mmCIF file of C-alpha atoms and ligand atoms in Angstrom:
data_model
loop_
_atom_site.group_PDB
_atom_site.id
_atom_site.type_symbol
_atom_site.label_atom_id
_atom_site.label_comp_id
_atom_site.label_asym_id
_atom_site.label_seq_id
_atom_site.Cartn_x
_atom_site.Cartn_y
_atom_site.Cartn_z
ATOM 1 C CA UNK A 5 151.888 102.263 96.708
ATOM 2 C CA UNK A 6 155.466 101.288 97.657
ATOM 3 C CA UNK A 7 158.241 103.528 97.067
ATOM 4 C CA UNK A 8 160.827 101.346 95.275
ATOM 5 C CA UNK A 9 163.471 104.161 95.148
ATOM 6 C CA UNK A 10 165.411 102.897 97.988
ATOM 7 C CA UNK A 11 165.349 99.321 96.844
ATOM 8 C CA UNK A 12 166.784 100.051 93.581
ATOM 9 C CA UNK A 13 170.784 100.135 94.027
ATOM 10 C CA UNK A 14 172.847 100.035 90.900
ATOM 11 C CA UNK A 15 173.387 96.401 91.324
ATOM 12 C CA UNK A 16 169.608 95.894 91.512
ATOM 13 C CA UNK A 17 168.976 97.911 88.427
ATOM 14 C CA UNK A 18 171.513 95.864 86.608
ATOM 15 C CA UNK A 19 169.877 92.641 87.820
ATOM 16 C CA UNK A 20 166.420 93.960 86.722
ATOM 17 C CA UNK A 21 167.583 94.645 83.344
ATOM 18 C CA UNK A 22 168.660 91.008 82.818
ATOM 19 C CA UNK A 23 165.894 89.233 84.815
ATOM 20 C CA UNK A 24 163.273 87.010 83.523
ATOM 21 C CA UNK A 25 160.070 88.748 81.968
ATOM 22 C CA UNK A 26 157.583 87.566 84.685
ATOM 23 C CA UNK A 27 160.083 88.780 87.316
ATOM 24 C CA UNK A 28 160.057 92.129 85.831
ATOM 25 C CA UNK A 29 156.393 92.418 85.210
ATOM 26 C CA UNK A 30 155.598 93.928 88.632
ATOM 27 C CA UNK A 31 158.172 96.433 88.048
ATOM 28 C CA UNK A 32 156.611 97.450 84.775
ATOM 29 C CA UNK A 33 153.083 97.611 86.412
ATOM 30 C CA UNK A 34 154.796 99.825 89.355
ATOM 31 C CA UNK A 35 156.573 102.254 86.802
ATOM 32 C CA UNK A 36 152.796 102.694 85.182
ATOM 33 C CA UNK A 37 151.262 103.447 88.627
ATOM 34 C CA UNK A 38 154.208 105.693 89.369
ATOM 35 C CA UNK A 39 153.591 107.855 86.330
ATOM 36 C CA UNK A 40 149.746 108.001 87.279
ATOM 37 C CA UNK A 41 150.422 109.031 90.577
ATOM 38 C CA UNK A 42 153.165 111.638 90.026
ATOM 39 C CA UNK A 43 152.415 113.234 86.637
ATOM 40 C CA UNK A 44 148.797 111.743 85.966
ATOM 41 C CA UNK A 45 147.389 109.952 82.833
ATOM 42 C CA UNK A 46 148.046 112.369 80.149
ATOM 43 C CA UNK A 47 150.344 111.616 77.107
ATOM 44 C CA UNK A 48 151.901 114.724 75.641
ATOM 45 C CA UNK A 49 152.476 115.016 72.037
ATOM 46 C CA UNK A 50 155.204 117.036 70.443
ATOM 47 C CA UNK A 51 155.466 117.468 66.705
ATOM 48 C CA UNK A 52 158.988 116.631 65.505
ATOM 49 C CA UNK A 53 160.482 118.674 62.727
ATOM 50 C CA UNK A 54 164.064 117.490 61.585
ATOM 51 C CA UNK A 55 165.195 120.924 60.106
ATOM 52 C CA UNK A 56 168.448 119.637 58.636
ATOM 53 C CA UNK A 57 171.080 116.923 58.445
ATOM 54 C CA UNK A 58 174.173 118.953 57.932
ATOM 55 C CA UNK A 59 176.456 118.035 60.672
ATOM 56 C CA UNK A 60 179.901 119.157 61.990
ATOM 57 C CA UNK A 61 180.186 115.914 64.155
ATOM 58 C CA UNK A 62 181.425 112.614 63.275
ATOM 59 C CA UNK A 63 179.935 110.229 65.797
ATOM 60 C CA UNK A 64 180.723 106.654 65.060
ATOM 61 C CA UNK A 65 177.147 105.397 65.088
ATOM 62 C CA UNK A 66 175.372 108.070 63.194
ATOM 63 C CA UNK A 67 174.032 107.971 59.703
ATOM 64 C CA UNK A 68 174.215 111.911 59.399
ATOM 65 C CA UNK A 69 177.983 111.968 60.542
ATOM 66 C CA UNK A 70 180.064 114.478 58.602
ATOM 67 C CA UNK A 71 182.077 111.719 56.619
ATOM 68 C CA UNK A 72 179.126 109.854 55.423
ATOM 69 C CA UNK A 73 179.264 110.872 51.900
ATOM 70 C CA UNK A 74 176.204 108.764 51.063
ATOM 71 C CA UNK A 75 174.107 111.033 52.840
ATOM 72 C CA UNK A 76 172.018 113.716 50.876
ATOM 73 C CA UNK A 77 172.551 116.818 52.862
ATOM 74 C CA UNK A 78 169.535 119.238 53.061
ATOM 75 C CA UNK A 79 168.648 122.270 55.257
ATOM 76 C CA UNK A 80 164.950 123.376 55.332
ATOM 77 C CA UNK A 81 164.682 127.214 54.801
ATOM 78 C CA UNK A 82 162.660 129.390 57.289
ATOM 79 C CA UNK A 83 159.727 129.239 55.011
ATOM 80 C CA UNK A 84 159.469 125.101 54.945
ATOM 81 C CA UNK A 85 160.012 125.179 58.765
ATOM 82 C CA UNK A 86 157.478 127.756 59.499
ATOM 83 C CA UNK A 87 155.078 126.145 57.178
ATOM 84 C CA UNK A 88 155.730 122.512 58.879
ATOM 85 C CA UNK A 89 154.985 124.318 62.322
ATOM 86 C CA UNK A 90 151.808 125.722 60.865
ATOM 87 C CA UNK A 91 150.748 122.134 59.615
ATOM 88 C CA UNK A 92 151.567 120.833 63.267
ATOM 89 C CA UNK A 93 149.345 123.749 64.713
ATOM 90 C CA UNK A 94 146.498 122.928 62.294
ATOM 91 C CA UNK A 95 146.748 119.367 63.155
ATOM 92 C CA UNK A 96 146.218 120.254 66.837
ATOM 93 C CA UNK A 97 149.611 120.058 68.152
ATOM 94 C CA UNK A 98 150.757 122.870 70.631
ATOM 95 C CA UNK A 99 154.375 121.647 71.394
ATOM 96 C CA UNK A 100 156.907 121.181 68.735
ATOM 97 C CA UNK A 101 160.519 119.867 68.579
ATOM 98 C CA UNK A 102 163.089 121.279 66.148
ATOM 99 C CA UNK A 103 165.958 118.703 65.655
ATOM 100 C CA UNK A 104 168.871 118.805 63.417
ATOM 101 C CA UNK A 105 172.587 118.280 62.836
ATOM 102 C CA UNK A 106 175.112 120.102 64.832
ATOM 103 C CA UNK A 107 176.151 123.481 63.456
ATOM 104 C CA UNK A 108 178.181 126.159 65.483
ATOM 105 C CA UNK A 109 178.556 129.589 63.920
ATOM 106 C CA UNK A 110 177.182 132.991 64.592
ATOM 107 C CA UNK A 111 175.127 132.877 61.520
ATOM 108 C CA UNK A 112 173.473 129.472 62.762
ATOM 109 C CA UNK A 113 172.835 131.204 66.211
ATOM 110 C CA UNK A 114 171.350 134.187 64.708
ATOM 111 C CA UNK A 115 169.100 132.069 62.248
ATOM 112 C CA UNK A 116 167.448 130.186 64.957
ATOM 113 C CA UNK A 117 167.234 133.146 67.170
ATOM 114 C CA UNK A 118 165.093 134.755 64.342
ATOM 115 C CA UNK A 119 163.258 131.608 63.372
ATOM 116 C CA UNK A 120 162.063 131.227 67.095
ATOM 117 C CA UNK A 121 160.876 134.828 67.036
ATOM 118 C CA UNK A 122 158.812 134.054 63.821
ATOM 119 C CA UNK A 123 157.199 130.903 65.532
ATOM 120 C CA UNK A 124 156.419 132.912 68.537
ATOM 121 C CA UNK A 125 154.273 135.120 66.397
ATOM 122 C CA UNK A 126 152.201 132.131 64.729
ATOM 123 C CA UNK A 127 149.398 132.413 67.397
ATOM 124 C CA UNK A 128 148.323 135.171 69.770
ATOM 125 C CA UNK A 129 149.531 133.182 72.965
ATOM 126 C CA UNK A 130 153.206 133.196 71.671
ATOM 127 C CA UNK A 131 153.190 130.284 69.539
ATOM 128 C CA UNK A 132 153.582 126.425 70.298
ATOM 129 C CA UNK A 133 156.020 125.538 73.045
ATOM 130 C CA UNK A 134 159.456 124.830 71.454
ATOM 131 C CA UNK A 135 161.929 122.017 72.279
ATOM 132 C CA UNK A 136 165.357 122.570 70.606
ATOM 133 C CA UNK A 137 167.810 119.429 69.827
ATOM 134 C CA UNK A 138 170.695 121.037 67.926
ATOM 135 C CA UNK A 139 173.661 119.802 69.704
ATOM 136 C CA UNK A 140 176.450 121.325 71.637
ATOM 137 C CA UNK A 141 176.512 125.152 71.885
ATOM 138 C CA UNK A 142 178.009 127.773 73.912
ATOM 139 C CA UNK A 143 176.270 128.984 76.869
ATOM 140 C CA UNK A 144 175.825 132.488 75.218
ATOM 141 C CA UNK A 145 174.005 130.532 72.342
ATOM 142 C CA UNK A 146 171.728 128.562 74.579
ATOM 143 C CA UNK A 147 170.817 131.700 76.356
ATOM 144 C CA UNK A 148 169.915 133.576 73.278
ATOM 145 C CA UNK A 149 167.800 131.011 72.132
ATOM 146 C CA UNK A 150 166.080 130.658 75.436
ATOM 147 C CA UNK A 151 165.290 134.265 75.345
ATOM 148 C CA UNK A 152 164.237 133.903 71.785
ATOM 149 C CA UNK A 153 161.463 131.603 73.183
ATOM 150 C CA UNK A 154 162.577 127.993 73.426
ATOM 151 C CA UNK A 155 161.678 126.423 76.483
ATOM 152 C CA UNK A 156 163.079 122.666 76.423
ATOM 153 C CA UNK A 157 166.429 121.304 74.913
ATOM 154 C CA UNK A 158 167.397 117.681 74.364
ATOM 155 C CA UNK A 159 170.923 116.684 74.442
ATOM 156 C CA UNK A 160 171.624 112.985 74.983
ATOM 157 C CA UNK A 161 174.823 111.922 76.773
ATOM 158 C CA UNK A 162 174.504 108.904 74.438
ATOM 159 C CA UNK A 163 176.495 107.006 77.385
ATOM 160 C CA UNK A 164 177.109 108.170 80.628
ATOM 161 C CA UNK A 165 180.520 105.884 80.673
ATOM 162 C CA UNK A 166 183.416 108.027 79.738
ATOM 163 C CA UNK A 167 185.115 104.833 78.325
ATOM 164 C CA UNK A 168 182.285 103.702 76.247
ATOM 165 C CA UNK A 169 181.597 107.394 75.077
ATOM 166 C CA UNK A 170 185.192 107.329 73.782
ATOM 167 C CA UNK A 171 184.486 104.036 71.790
ATOM 168 C CA UNK A 172 181.446 105.464 69.925
ATOM 169 C CA UNK A 173 182.973 108.742 69.217
ATOM 170 C CA UNK A 174 186.232 110.304 67.409
ATOM 171 C CA UNK A 175 188.996 111.268 69.650
ATOM 172 C CA UNK A 176 189.246 115.010 69.378
ATOM 173 C CA UNK A 177 188.041 118.086 71.123
ATOM 174 C CA UNK A 178 184.827 118.383 68.944
ATOM 175 C CA UNK A 179 183.717 115.104 70.354
ATOM 176 C CA UNK A 180 184.844 115.235 74.095
ATOM 177 C CA UNK A 181 182.815 113.857 76.958
ATOM 178 C CA UNK A 182 183.537 116.483 79.184
ATOM 179 C CA UNK A 183 182.685 119.157 76.594
ATOM 180 C CA UNK A 184 178.976 117.373 76.386
ATOM 181 C CA UNK A 185 178.766 117.481 80.160
ATOM 182 C CA UNK A 186 179.476 121.174 80.093
ATOM 183 C CA UNK A 187 176.830 121.574 77.446
ATOM 184 C CA UNK A 188 174.419 119.818 79.760
ATOM 185 C CA UNK A 189 175.248 122.072 82.635
ATOM 186 C CA UNK A 190 175.074 125.231 80.487
ATOM 187 C CA UNK A 191 171.562 124.219 79.496
ATOM 188 C CA UNK A 192 170.550 124.042 83.291
ATOM 189 C CA UNK A 193 172.203 127.388 83.681
ATOM 190 C CA UNK A 194 170.414 129.085 80.933
ATOM 191 C CA UNK A 195 166.996 127.759 82.370
ATOM 192 C CA UNK A 196 165.898 125.057 80.235
ATOM 193 C CA UNK A 197 163.697 122.176 80.979
ATOM 194 C CA UNK A 198 166.460 119.768 80.365
ATOM 195 C CA UNK A 199 166.398 116.482 78.667
ATOM 196 C CA UNK A 200 169.097 113.882 77.973
ATOM 197 C CA UNK A 201 169.168 110.272 77.278
ATOM 198 C CA UNK A 202 171.235 107.377 76.140
ATOM 199 C CA UNK A 203 171.406 104.627 73.385
ATOM 200 C CA UNK A 204 170.655 101.156 74.519
ATOM 201 C CA UNK A 205 172.217 97.941 73.011
ATOM 202 C CA UNK A 206 175.745 99.731 71.977
ATOM 203 C CA UNK A 207 178.402 97.515 71.204
ATOM 204 C CA UNK A 208 180.418 96.655 74.514
ATOM 205 C CA UNK A 209 177.572 98.239 76.576
ATOM 206 C CA UNK A 210 176.610 96.030 79.692
ATOM 207 C CA UNK A 211 173.545 96.175 82.001
ATOM 208 C CA UNK A 212 176.080 97.767 84.491
ATOM 209 C CA UNK A 213 176.580 100.597 81.944
ATOM 210 C CA UNK A 214 172.981 101.018 81.749
ATOM 211 C CA UNK A 215 172.274 100.994 85.317
ATOM 212 C CA UNK A 216 174.717 103.734 85.748
ATOM 213 C CA UNK A 217 173.107 105.611 82.856
ATOM 214 C CA UNK A 218 169.844 105.803 85.083
ATOM 215 C CA UNK A 219 172.029 106.971 87.974
ATOM 216 C CA UNK A 220 173.686 109.680 85.872
ATOM 217 C CA UNK A 221 170.345 110.898 84.886
ATOM 218 C CA UNK A 222 169.088 110.923 88.374
ATOM 219 C CA UNK A 223 172.181 112.804 89.530
ATOM 220 C CA UNK A 224 171.887 115.530 86.853
ATOM 221 C CA UNK A 225 168.388 115.943 87.949
ATOM 222 C CA UNK A 226 167.110 115.890 84.518
ATOM 223 C CA UNK A 227 163.759 117.165 83.722
ATOM 224 C CA UNK A 228 163.042 115.031 80.462
ATOM 225 C CA UNK A 229 164.490 111.859 78.789
ATOM 226 C CA UNK A 230 164.580 110.495 75.376
ATOM 227 C CA UNK A 231 166.324 107.170 75.042
ATOM 228 C CA UNK A 232 166.248 104.124 72.579
ATOM 229 C CA UNK A 233 167.884 101.410 71.037
ATOM 230 C CA UNK A 234 171.032 101.874 69.131
ATOM 231 C CA UNK A 235 170.351 100.840 65.532
ATOM 232 C CA UNK A 236 172.937 100.041 62.850
ATOM 233 C CA UNK A 237 173.426 102.283 59.826
ATOM 234 C CA UNK A 238 175.870 100.680 57.232
ATOM 235 C CA UNK A 239 177.591 103.802 56.287
ATOM 236 C CA UNK A 240 179.057 104.417 59.689
ATOM 237 C CA UNK A 241 182.219 102.854 61.423
ATOM 238 C CA UNK A 242 180.425 101.274 64.017
ATOM 239 C CA UNK A 243 178.675 99.057 61.524
ATOM 240 C CA UNK A 244 181.792 96.979 61.488
ATOM 241 C CA UNK A 245 180.967 95.807 65.103
ATOM 242 C CA UNK A 246 177.239 94.696 64.204
ATOM 243 C CA UNK A 247 178.048 91.000 64.727
ATOM 244 C CA UNK A 248 178.839 91.893 68.598
ATOM 245 C CA UNK A 249 175.418 93.474 69.048
ATOM 246 C CA UNK A 250 172.566 91.675 71.028
ATOM 247 C CA UNK A 251 169.574 91.119 68.495
ATOM 248 C CA UNK A 252 166.983 93.926 67.968
ATOM 249 C CA UNK A 253 164.291 92.352 70.022
ATOM 250 C CA UNK A 254 166.775 92.131 73.081
ATOM 251 C CA UNK A 255 167.426 95.948 72.482
ATOM 252 C CA UNK A 256 163.791 96.640 72.421
ATOM 253 C CA UNK A 257 163.388 94.604 75.775
ATOM 254 C CA UNK A 258 166.192 96.427 77.431
ATOM 255 C CA UNK A 259 164.816 99.674 76.257
ATOM 256 C CA UNK A 260 161.453 99.449 77.544
ATOM 257 C CA UNK A 261 162.955 98.123 80.865
ATOM 258 C CA UNK A 262 165.047 101.189 80.961
ATOM 259 C CA UNK A 263 162.019 103.160 80.469
ATOM 260 C CA UNK A 264 160.121 101.370 83.443
ATOM 261 C CA UNK A 265 163.078 101.597 85.896
ATOM 262 C CA UNK A 266 163.802 105.427 85.092
ATOM 263 C CA UNK A 267 160.280 106.225 85.832
ATOM 264 C CA UNK A 268 160.588 104.384 89.118
ATOM 265 C CA UNK A 269 163.840 106.399 90.059
ATOM 266 C CA UNK A 270 162.676 109.794 88.733
ATOM 267 C CA UNK A 271 158.900 109.664 89.116
ATOM 268 C CA UNK A 272 157.854 113.203 87.869
ATOM 269 C CA UNK A 273 159.956 113.635 84.760
ATOM 270 C CA UNK A 274 158.842 113.290 81.392
ATOM 271 C CA UNK A 275 160.068 110.286 79.422
ATOM 272 C CA UNK A 276 159.552 109.998 75.521
ATOM 273 C CA UNK A 277 158.503 106.871 73.734
ATOM 274 C CA UNK A 278 160.941 107.372 70.924
ATOM 275 C CA UNK A 279 160.969 106.583 67.200
ATOM 276 C CA UNK A 280 163.847 104.252 67.328
ATOM 277 C CA UNK A 281 161.578 101.869 69.293
ATOM 278 C CA UNK A 282 159.202 102.002 66.576
ATOM 279 C CA UNK A 283 161.866 101.283 64.014
ATOM 280 C CA UNK A 284 162.154 97.639 65.753
ATOM 281 C CA UNK A 285 158.448 97.072 66.264
ATOM 282 C CA UNK A 286 155.406 99.220 65.096
ATOM 283 C CA UNK A 287 153.733 99.024 68.526
ATOM 284 C CA UNK A 288 156.800 99.384 70.741
ATOM 285 C CA UNK A 289 156.166 102.971 71.513
ATOM 286 C CA UNK A 290 152.710 102.039 72.887
ATOM 287 C CA UNK A 291 154.290 99.442 74.880
ATOM 288 C CA UNK A 292 156.495 102.191 76.358
ATOM 289 C CA UNK A 293 153.685 104.245 77.096
ATOM 290 C CA UNK A 294 152.193 101.060 79.196
ATOM 291 C CA UNK A 295 155.664 101.018 81.176
ATOM 292 C CA UNK A 296 156.094 104.481 82.365
ATOM 293 C CA UNK A 297 156.656 106.831 79.237
ATOM 294 C CA UNK A 298 154.406 109.808 78.718
ATOM 295 C CA UNK A 299 155.373 111.780 75.651
ATOM 296 C CA UNK A 300 155.199 110.727 71.912
ATOM 297 C CA UNK A 301 156.836 112.762 69.209
ATOM 298 C CA UNK A 302 154.900 112.402 65.924
ATOM 299 C CA UNK A 303 157.069 113.204 62.983
ATOM 300 C CA UNK A 304 156.059 116.359 61.092
ATOM 301 C CA UNK A 305 159.174 116.805 58.922
ATOM 302 C CA UNK A 306 158.152 117.391 55.246
ATOM 303 C CA UNK A 307 158.275 113.705 53.484
ATOM 304 C CA UNK A 308 161.345 114.288 51.260
ATOM 305 C CA UNK A 309 163.328 115.751 54.141
ATOM 306 C CA UNK A 310 162.374 113.128 56.540
ATOM 307 C CA UNK A 311 163.929 110.282 54.628
ATOM 308 C CA UNK A 312 167.197 112.006 54.459
ATOM 309 C CA UNK A 313 167.229 112.531 57.959
ATOM 310 C CA UNK A 314 168.558 108.811 58.663
ATOM 311 C CA UNK A 315 170.486 108.648 61.816
ATOM 312 C CA UNK A 316 169.662 104.725 61.428
ATOM 313 C CA UNK A 317 168.324 102.344 58.740
ATOM 314 C CA UNK A 318 164.674 101.517 58.766
ATOM 315 C CA UNK A 319 163.510 104.782 60.123
ATOM 316 C CA UNK A 320 159.694 104.543 60.113
ATOM 317 C CA UNK A 321 158.528 107.059 57.469
ATOM 318 C CA UNK A 322 154.804 106.593 57.053
ATOM 319 C CA UNK A 323 153.221 107.960 60.036
ATOM 320 C CA UNK A 324 150.069 109.884 58.899
ATOM 321 C CA UNK A 325 150.496 113.430 59.381
ATOM 322 C CA UNK A 326 146.831 114.045 58.592
ATOM 323 C CA UNK A 327 145.800 114.764 62.067
ATOM 324 C CA UNK A 328 146.210 113.671 65.744
ATOM 325 C CA UNK A 329 143.143 111.420 65.649
ATOM 326 C CA UNK A 330 144.870 108.077 64.627
ATOM 327 C CA UNK A 331 147.789 108.605 67.128
ATOM 328 C CA UNK A 332 145.469 109.737 69.970
ATOM 329 C CA UNK A 333 143.425 106.627 69.489
ATOM 330 C CA UNK A 334 146.537 104.339 69.712
ATOM 331 C CA UNK A 335 147.394 106.186 72.936
ATOM 332 C CA UNK A 336 144.006 105.631 74.408
ATOM 333 C CA UNK A 337 144.288 102.201 74.058
ATOM 334 C CA UNK A 338 147.239 102.215 76.416
ATOM 335 C CA UNK A 339 145.158 103.735 79.119
ATOM 336 C CA UNK A 340 146.585 107.017 78.849
ATOM 337 C CA UNK A 341 144.788 110.032 77.489
ATOM 338 C CA UNK A 342 146.357 111.959 74.542
ATOM 339 C CA UNK A 343 146.710 115.574 75.369
ATOM 340 C CA UNK A 344 147.988 117.290 72.216
ATOM 341 C CA UNK A 345 146.381 120.807 73.477
ATOM 342 C CA UNK A 346 148.525 120.639 76.544
ATOM 343 C CA UNK A 347 152.207 122.149 76.321
ATOM 344 C CA UNK A 348 153.128 119.178 78.827
ATOM 345 C CA UNK A 349 155.895 121.083 80.861
ATOM 346 C CA UNK A 350 157.721 118.642 82.836
ATOM 347 C CA UNK A 351 156.242 118.363 86.652
ATOM 348 C CA UNK A 352 159.838 117.957 87.746
ATOM 349 C CA UNK A 353 160.890 121.262 86.237
ATOM 350 C CA UNK A 354 158.139 123.132 88.247
ATOM 351 C CA UNK A 355 159.301 121.127 91.543
ATOM 352 C CA UNK A 356 162.644 122.105 91.104
ATOM 353 C CA UNK A 357 162.082 125.745 90.389
ATOM 354 C CA UNK A 358 159.834 126.055 93.398
ATOM 355 C CA UNK A 359 162.787 125.105 95.437
ATOM 356 C CA UNK A 360 165.114 127.559 94.057
ATOM 357 C CA UNK A 361 165.801 130.922 95.691
ATOM 358 C CA UNK A 362 163.529 133.378 94.071
ATOM 359 C CA UNK A 363 166.346 135.697 93.196
ATOM 360 C CA UNK A 364 167.695 133.166 90.550
ATOM 361 C CA UNK A 365 164.137 132.120 89.346
HETATM 362 N N1 SAH B 412 172.402 117.201 66.506
HETATM 363 C C1 SAH B 412 171.509 116.951 67.754
HETATM 364 C C2 SAH B 412 170.619 115.867 67.585
HETATM 365 C C3 SAH B 412 171.399 114.435 67.055
HETATM 366 S S1 SAH B 412 170.264 113.062 66.576
HETATM 367 C C4 SAH B 412 172.467 116.533 69.002
HETATM 368 O O1 SAH B 412 173.538 116.262 68.885
HETATM 369 O O2 SAH B 412 171.887 116.214 69.994
HETATM 370 C C5 SAH B 412 169.323 112.608 67.780
HETATM 371 C C6 SAH B 412 169.747 111.382 68.597
HETATM 372 O O3 SAH B 412 169.744 110.431 67.696
HETATM 373 C C7 SAH B 412 171.513 111.441 68.944
HETATM 374 O O4 SAH B 412 171.334 112.000 70.178
HETATM 375 C C8 SAH B 412 171.449 109.864 69.016
HETATM 376 O O5 SAH B 412 171.183 109.307 70.440
HETATM 377 C C9 SAH B 412 170.432 109.116 68.336
HETATM 378 N N2 SAH B 412 171.002 108.440 67.259
HETATM 379 C C10 SAH B 412 172.061 108.799 66.259
HETATM 380 N N3 SAH B 412 172.446 107.731 65.715
HETATM 381 C C11 SAH B 412 171.679 106.666 66.040
HETATM 382 C C12 SAH B 412 171.571 105.267 65.766
HETATM 383 N N4 SAH B 412 172.464 104.714 64.733
HETATM 384 N N5 SAH B 412 170.729 104.646 66.563
HETATM 385 C C13 SAH B 412 170.030 104.904 67.447
HETATM 386 N N6 SAH B 412 169.864 106.096 67.780
HETATM 387 C C14 SAH B 412 170.852 107.044 67.044
#
């Protein structure tokens, strides 16, 4: 199989994001072949538990932003989280994601640390593999959570363009681009499998911005990626720019192409088929799996909380948590093999660890 990495300059990536479908088709097929050749045909599943929507941040696009007075706030207690993890284990998942609004305090750090300890005791073999997605924290907090058992962390850069970043966030130290970059570096230093990603179809975003996002992820040498379309939320400031957006179908098309192109540029990372794709088209996640994605995150948040964790409107709420079977069937239809029992460590992480001097391993 031809390695397309050298052909894919920034200009070429931008062009491919915008070309006709039939011209893109061979790249979509190559992305799928690249996945199979470098990672294999398994699709990993991670049960997503949205632990709370209390957030210190005020991001201009996000429905759970601090200033949104319409958001009904919740924070699951440890018992509720542990029972959602138990339900995930019972359903057959061996890998979970705990995601929530950003909170930074000693008590929050300690609470998550203790929670991770409880989760690790749920099975004789150290519990399910845990991914965290709890925003920007200090290096020492990241280290404590890593030591308490978390293996992976998702922190999207949202946009790698400093300019665009500043247009979708308030201008204060809490929302600084540099601080976000620093947090990504800290995660790496704390020895996580590091995931990042961007929103696609943001107001003012061009194909060149998106090509630069792919390059950013390559330069950061990330292990995992979760990215998806930007979706409006009426109780956010960015809603005022909705008339400037490309239509949802176009955001979906761009998102799928981003998945394919990222796979070609980073053959051995894990790439998620995200829920936001599903919000535009109920089959879009499967489409992403056909174009190079290899992770799906079924939502195992208790139903009432799930509706309150509204980052954007039209969030899909009705996925059957009854078991892994229906989802596995849909994955098989894409030609991948559903692997809920596999903790799905990023191949890229193994690779880069094998090149590090042993002293720092
Ligand atoms: N507090 C965590 C989790 C944030 S929510 C953190 O800071 O990482 C997870 C992701 O949802 C965000 O990183 C963002 O990329 C995405 N998101 C938020 N609002 C969105 C919207 N309106 N449309 C699409 N994605 C959105």
